[in-house]
Amino acid sequence: MRIGIPRALMFYRYYPFLKTFVEGCGHEVVTSPPTDLGILEKGTECCVDDICVAVKAFFGHVDHLKDGVDALLVPRLVSVEKRRYDTFTCPKLIAAPDMVRFFPHRPPLLLEWVLDVKRAPWWWGCLRLGGRLGATPCRVLGAYREARREQARYEALLRGGSLPHEAIEEWESGPGEAAGITRGAGPRRAAGETAATGAREARGGNGGAGGNGGCLPPQAGQGKVAGDITVAVLGHPYLLGDGMLNKNLFRWLRESGARVLTNSAFSDEDLEREARLLPDISWSFERELLAAASLFSRRCDVDGIIYLTSFGCGPDSLVMEMFRRETLPRDGKAFMEVVLDEHSAESGVRTRAEAFVDMLRYRETKKAGGRLGAEAVARARAGGRT
C-alpha cells in the first residue's frame, strides 16, 4: 500500500519513526510537500475560522494526499509521558484522527498510531498499527526497533541545532559523519551529553537554579551565520519547521545578523531538570516549552526571546503568561510574542523580527558606550521597514 503522512502537526516530531516503521512493515510512505499557499488556503476553507493555523495547514495536507495514496496515517497522541499527575497533549493532537474521519475528502482507509504512554508503552500502539498493516508480530518488532533507532538519530540532529525541517532533510540524506552520528550507535546519548554539558555551564557549573552564565555548544546549521546578537525562538515543532506558517521568521532573523537558537536543541534531560524548578503543567509539550524558556532566560549569551504561537492556542496562552509572570521578571530578558495565523503576508513578521534585532543591538551597544547604539537606531530608521 501507499500510505500518506501529512506534513503537519506532529510530522516534525515523529516522522522518522513513522516512516521507518511503516516501511519496515513492507509498505511505501508518501508525504505531502512543504506547506505552500495553495495547501494553506485549501485547509482554511475546510476548517472553522477560530481553530489554530496548524490544524488548518494539517487539513490542507490531508486534502493534498487524498487522491494519491491508499491509506492515510494520522498519529493520535494522548499522553507522551508518565507522571504522578495526569498528563496529556493538546486536544487537536488527541482528536486528529477523529477530525480526519469526518473530513469529506479523506482517503478510504484511515490508519492511527496511538501513543498513550500513561496507559501502554510505545510498542503497543505499533503492534496495533502493524496488525492493520498485515505484518506479523515478529516483523512488527523488528520494524519498531529500527524505527526507535532512526528516531534517536533524528533527535540527535535536532540536538545539534538543526531546525525540524532541516533535521528531516539531513536524516533522509543518510547518516552524517560530520555530526559524528552513526546508525544505531547511541547518537541520542552522545547528543544528550553534549547538550547537558551546555546546560550545566548555563547554570554556572553547579546545577543550581540561580546560575547565570555559560553557553550551549555551537549549533550546527544555525550557527553558520555569525551575529553579535543571539535570539532564542520558542515554539512547537510544526511552527518552527514550517516556513509558511512562521512566515520565514528564521530567514529574517538571520538576515538581520542574529544568531538563532531554538528549543528543539535541548535534550529531554535538560528540559526535565529545568521543569522540576517550575510549576507542574499537565500539557506535556507546553511543559517542555516553559522549561526551555526558563533555560534560555538564564543564559547570558541569549539577548532576547521570541515565542511563536498560533492564534487561538489555549495551552500556549497559559504557558506564556506563566513565563511572563514567573521567569521574565527574574531574568529581565527582552521578550516578543509572535502570533501566527493563516494570513500569508510576511511583512508583519519580517518587520517585527528586524525591529527586535535592532532593539537588542541598540541595548547591547548602549551598554558599551552609546555611539554604536545611536548608529543602530539611525540604521533602523533609515531602513524603511515595511
Tab-separated table of C-alpha atoms in Angstrom, residues 77-321:
chain	number	residue	atom	x	y	z
A	77	LEU	CA	-1.096	11.490	20.744
A	78	VAL	CA	-2.907	11.134	24.047
A	79	SER	CA	-0.014	11.135	26.519
A	80	VAL	CA	3.713	11.068	25.909
A	81	GLU	CA	4.992	10.674	29.478
A	82	LYS	CA	4.171	9.210	32.882
A	83	ARG	CA	3.941	11.468	35.925
A	84	ARG	CA	2.362	11.479	39.345
A	85	TYR	CA	-0.406	13.638	37.899
A	86	ASP	CA	-2.421	13.418	34.700
A	87	THR	CA	-0.609	14.445	31.544
A	88	PHE	CA	-1.879	14.806	28.034
A	89	THR	CA	-1.283	16.666	24.808
A	90	CYS	CA	-3.303	19.325	23.051
A	91	PRO	CA	-6.878	18.263	22.160
A	92	LYS	CA	-6.153	18.730	18.470
A	93	LEU	CA	-3.407	16.102	18.682
A	94	ILE	CA	-5.617	13.707	20.627
A	95	ALA	CA	-8.502	14.081	18.210
A	96	ALA	CA	-6.634	14.423	14.907
A	97	PRO	CA	-7.790	11.039	13.524
A	98	ASP	CA	-11.369	11.805	14.518
A	99	MET	CA	-11.261	15.148	12.742
A	100	VAL	CA	-9.949	13.454	9.597
A	101	ARG	CA	-12.567	10.725	9.856
A	102	PHE	CA	-15.277	13.329	9.311
A	103	PHE	CA	-13.317	15.130	6.593
A	104	PRO	CA	-15.336	14.722	3.362
A	105	HIS	CA	-12.268	14.302	1.125
A	106	ARG	CA	-10.245	11.783	3.122
A	107	PRO	CA	-8.807	8.567	1.605
A	108	PRO	CA	-10.917	5.408	2.007
A	109	LEU	CA	-8.639	3.927	4.698
A	110	LEU	CA	-7.583	5.829	7.791
A	111	LEU	CA	-4.826	4.387	9.990
A	112	GLU	CA	-3.996	5.518	13.520
A	113	TRP	CA	-0.818	5.297	15.520
A	114	VAL	CA	-1.897	5.704	19.135
A	115	LEU	CA	0.652	6.951	21.635
A	116	ASP	CA	-0.743	6.834	25.178
A	117	VAL	CA	2.272	6.253	27.372
A	118	LYS	CA	0.281	6.620	30.555
A	119	ARG	CA	-1.698	3.502	29.677
A	120	ALA	CA	0.599	1.478	27.427
A	121	PRO	CA	4.183	1.557	26.129
A	122	TRP	CA	5.192	2.790	22.698
A	123	TRP	CA	5.312	-0.680	21.184
A	124	TRP	CA	1.641	-1.340	21.973
A	125	GLY	CA	0.449	1.298	19.527
A	126	CYS	CA	2.897	-0.059	16.957
A	127	LEU	CA	1.597	-3.592	17.447
A	128	ARG	CA	-1.932	-2.436	16.731
A	129	LEU	CA	-0.836	-0.442	13.706
A	130	GLY	CA	1.312	-3.304	12.428
A	131	GLY	CA	-1.669	-5.625	12.672
A	132	ARG	CA	-3.689	-3.342	10.449
A	133	LEU	CA	-0.776	-3.250	8.020
A	134	GLY	CA	-0.803	-7.037	7.806
A	135	ALA	CA	2.623	-7.521	9.384
A	136	THR	CA	3.473	-10.452	11.638
A	137	PRO	CA	4.383	-9.723	15.296
A	138	CYS	CA	7.992	-10.664	14.564
A	139	ARG	CA	8.172	-8.214	11.684
A	140	VAL	CA	6.468	-5.522	13.757
A	141	LEU	CA	9.074	-5.958	16.491
A	142	GLY	CA	11.937	-5.583	14.021
A	143	ALA	CA	10.347	-2.514	12.436
A	144	TYR	CA	9.751	-0.989	15.852
A	145	ARG	CA	13.366	-1.418	16.938
A	146	GLU	CA	14.672	0.100	13.716
A	147	ALA	CA	12.174	2.962	13.986
A	148	ARG	CA	13.345	3.816	17.503
A	149	ARG	CA	16.947	3.892	16.286
A	150	GLU	CA	16.066	6.221	13.422
A	151	GLN	CA	14.022	8.447	15.726
A	152	ALA	CA	17.046	8.724	18.013
A	153	ARG	CA	19.203	9.682	15.044
A	154	TYR	CA	16.726	12.392	14.076
A	155	GLU	CA	16.572	13.733	17.615
A	156	ALA	CA	20.360	13.870	17.688
A	157	LEU	CA	20.237	16.138	14.629
A	158	LEU	CA	17.798	18.406	16.448
A	159	ARG	CA	20.101	18.489	19.472
A	160	GLY	CA	22.864	19.531	17.120
A	161	GLY	CA	20.941	22.708	16.337
A	162	SER	CA	19.079	21.930	13.113
A	163	LEU	CA	15.556	23.199	12.726
A	164	PRO	CA	12.957	20.413	12.400
A	165	HIS	CA	12.685	20.649	8.612
A	166	GLU	CA	16.469	20.829	8.280
A	167	ALA	CA	16.882	17.793	10.522
A	168	ILE	CA	14.392	15.807	8.428
A	169	GLU	CA	16.320	16.629	5.259
A	170	GLU	CA	19.579	15.627	6.906
A	171	TRP	CA	18.013	12.457	8.284
A	172	GLU	CA	16.672	11.434	4.877
A	173	SER	CA	20.048	12.065	3.278
A	174	GLY	CA	21.528	9.339	5.483
A	175	PRO	CA	23.824	9.076	8.489
A	176	GLY	CA	26.030	12.145	8.773
A	177	GLU	CA	29.675	11.712	9.588
A	178	ALA	CA	30.009	15.470	10.048
A	179	ALA	CA	27.680	15.324	13.004
A	180	GLY	CA	29.538	12.385	14.442
A	181	ILE	CA	26.439	10.245	14.192
A	182	THR	CA	26.360	6.596	13.246
A	183	ARG	CA	23.333	4.428	12.783
A	184	GLY	CA	22.404	2.533	15.926
A	185	ALA	CA	25.463	3.700	17.854
A	186	GLY	CA	23.656	5.602	20.558
A	187	PRO	CA	23.520	9.083	18.966
A	188	ARG	CA	20.925	10.321	21.433
A	189	ARG	CA	23.219	9.641	24.327
A	190	ALA	CA	26.099	11.462	22.670
A	191	ALA	CA	23.987	14.477	21.787
A	192	GLY	CA	22.315	14.490	25.168
A	193	GLU	CA	25.655	14.545	26.910
A	194	THR	CA	26.789	17.473	24.808
A	195	ALA	CA	23.655	19.498	25.419
A	196	ALA	CA	23.642	18.581	29.070
A	197	THR	CA	27.162	19.890	29.342
A	198	GLY	CA	25.976	23.178	27.917
A	199	ALA	CA	23.068	23.262	30.316
A	200	ARG	CA	25.398	22.688	33.263
A	201	GLU	CA	27.546	25.528	32.004
A	202	ALA	CA	24.438	27.690	31.751
A	203	ARG	CA	23.831	27.033	35.444
A	204	GLY	CA	27.301	28.208	36.276
A	205	GLY	CA	28.515	24.646	36.667
A	206	ASN	CA	26.734	23.908	39.941
A	207	GLY	CA	23.320	22.842	38.670
A	208	GLY	CA	21.539	25.370	40.867
A	209	ALA	CA	18.515	27.405	39.915
A	210	GLY	CA	20.124	30.764	40.247
A	211	GLY	CA	23.086	30.265	37.912
A	212	ASN	CA	23.649	32.792	35.205
A	213	GLY	CA	26.410	32.186	32.705
A	214	GLY	CA	27.905	29.834	30.118
A	215	CYS	CA	26.743	28.904	26.647
A	216	LEU	CA	25.259	25.891	24.988
A	217	PRO	CA	27.554	24.369	22.373
A	218	PRO	CA	27.548	25.886	18.846
A	219	GLN	CA	24.596	24.680	16.849
A	220	ALA	CA	25.212	23.106	13.503
A	221	GLY	CA	23.019	24.634	10.827
A	222	GLN	CA	22.010	27.606	12.966
A	223	GLY	CA	25.448	28.809	13.890
A	224	LYS	CA	26.538	29.238	10.278
A	225	VAL	CA	25.548	32.916	10.302
A	226	ALA	CA	27.609	34.681	12.895
A	227	GLY	CA	25.943	37.612	14.621
A	228	ASP	CA	26.554	39.923	17.517
A	229	ILE	CA	23.020	39.278	18.744
A	230	THR	CA	21.596	35.924	19.791
A	231	VAL	CA	17.842	35.341	19.641
A	232	ALA	CA	16.165	32.269	21.129
A	233	VAL	CA	12.965	31.189	19.379
A	234	LEU	CA	10.424	29.044	21.231
A	235	GLY	CA	7.618	27.162	19.571
A	236	HIS	CA	6.071	23.836	18.718
A	237	PRO	CA	7.926	21.802	16.060
A	238	TYR	CA	5.189	22.420	13.489
A	239	LEU	CA	5.695	26.168	13.843
A	240	LEU	CA	9.489	26.052	13.923
A	241	GLY	CA	9.690	23.699	10.949
A	242	ASP	CA	7.027	25.111	8.641
A	243	GLY	CA	8.324	28.218	6.868
A	244	MET	CA	4.874	29.024	5.514
A	245	LEU	CA	3.372	29.135	8.995
A	246	ASN	CA	6.201	31.063	10.663
A	247	LYS	CA	6.449	33.460	7.702
A	248	ASN	CA	10.156	32.723	7.267
A	249	LEU	CA	10.955	34.176	10.655
A	250	PHE	CA	14.352	32.447	10.779
A	251	ARG	CA	15.363	33.910	7.442
A	252	TRP	CA	14.585	37.444	8.601
A	253	LEU	CA	16.432	36.963	11.871
A	254	ARG	CA	19.498	35.562	10.159
A	255	GLU	CA	19.498	38.262	7.506
A	256	SER	CA	19.419	40.810	10.323
A	257	GLY	CA	22.671	39.331	11.568
A	258	ALA	CA	21.293	37.442	14.549
A	259	ARG	CA	22.397	34.031	15.711
A	260	VAL	CA	19.294	31.936	16.269
A	261	LEU	CA	18.710	29.176	18.814
A	262	THR	CA	15.570	27.098	19.259
A	263	ASN	CA	14.071	24.957	21.995
A	264	SER	CA	14.385	21.823	19.836
A	265	ALA	CA	18.115	21.755	20.614
A	266	PHE	CA	17.562	20.881	24.277
A	267	SER	CA	17.680	17.257	25.313
A	268	ASP	CA	14.932	15.629	27.358
A	269	GLU	CA	17.311	15.530	30.313
A	270	ASP	CA	17.938	19.289	30.161
A	271	LEU	CA	14.240	20.075	29.973
A	272	GLU	CA	13.287	17.669	32.734
A	273	ARG	CA	15.907	19.080	35.068
A	274	GLU	CA	14.684	22.619	34.486
A	275	ALA	CA	10.995	21.711	34.648
A	276	ARG	CA	11.432	20.446	38.206
A	277	LEU	CA	12.078	24.043	39.236
A	278	LEU	CA	8.804	25.228	37.704
A	279	PRO	CA	5.095	24.710	38.437
A	280	ASP	CA	3.570	21.436	37.265
A	281	ILE	CA	1.778	21.540	33.928
A	282	SER	CA	-0.389	18.761	32.580
A	283	TRP	CA	0.240	19.653	28.938
A	284	SER	CA	3.477	17.804	28.219
A	285	PHE	CA	4.642	19.778	25.192
A	286	GLU	CA	3.857	23.113	26.837
A	287	ARG	CA	5.776	21.946	29.918
A	288	GLU	CA	8.778	21.481	27.641
A	289	LEU	CA	8.323	24.957	26.194
A	290	LEU	CA	8.181	26.560	29.624
A	291	ALA	CA	11.323	24.707	30.697
A	292	ALA	CA	13.126	25.783	27.510
A	293	ALA	CA	12.012	29.378	28.057
A	294	SER	CA	13.380	29.282	31.573
A	295	LEU	CA	16.698	27.856	30.357
A	296	PHE	CA	17.052	30.482	27.650
A	297	SER	CA	16.123	33.291	30.002
A	298	ARG	CA	19.019	32.355	32.309
A	299	ARG	CA	21.656	32.183	29.599
A	300	CYS	CA	23.959	35.142	29.383
A	301	ASP	CA	24.594	34.630	25.661
A	302	VAL	CA	20.882	34.995	24.792
A	303	ASP	CA	19.894	38.615	24.201
A	304	GLY	CA	16.197	38.151	23.507
A	305	ILE	CA	13.466	35.537	23.304
A	306	ILE	CA	10.696	35.146	20.728
A	307	TYR	CA	7.709	32.926	21.478
A	308	LEU	CA	5.888	31.609	18.405
A	309	THR	CA	2.266	30.674	18.925
A	310	SER	CA	-0.811	30.043	16.838
A	311	PHE	CA	-3.764	32.364	17.135
A	312	GLY	CA	-6.321	30.768	19.431
A	313	CYS	CA	-3.948	28.281	21.082
A	314	GLY	CA	-5.272	27.804	24.625
A	315	PRO	CA	-2.334	25.922	26.190
A	316	ASP	CA	0.200	28.375	24.778
A	317	SER	CA	-1.750	31.338	26.135
A	318	LEU	CA	-1.471	29.957	29.684
A	319	VAL	CA	2.170	28.945	29.409
A	320	MET	CA	3.130	32.315	28.010
A	321	GLU	CA	1.538	34.052	30.989
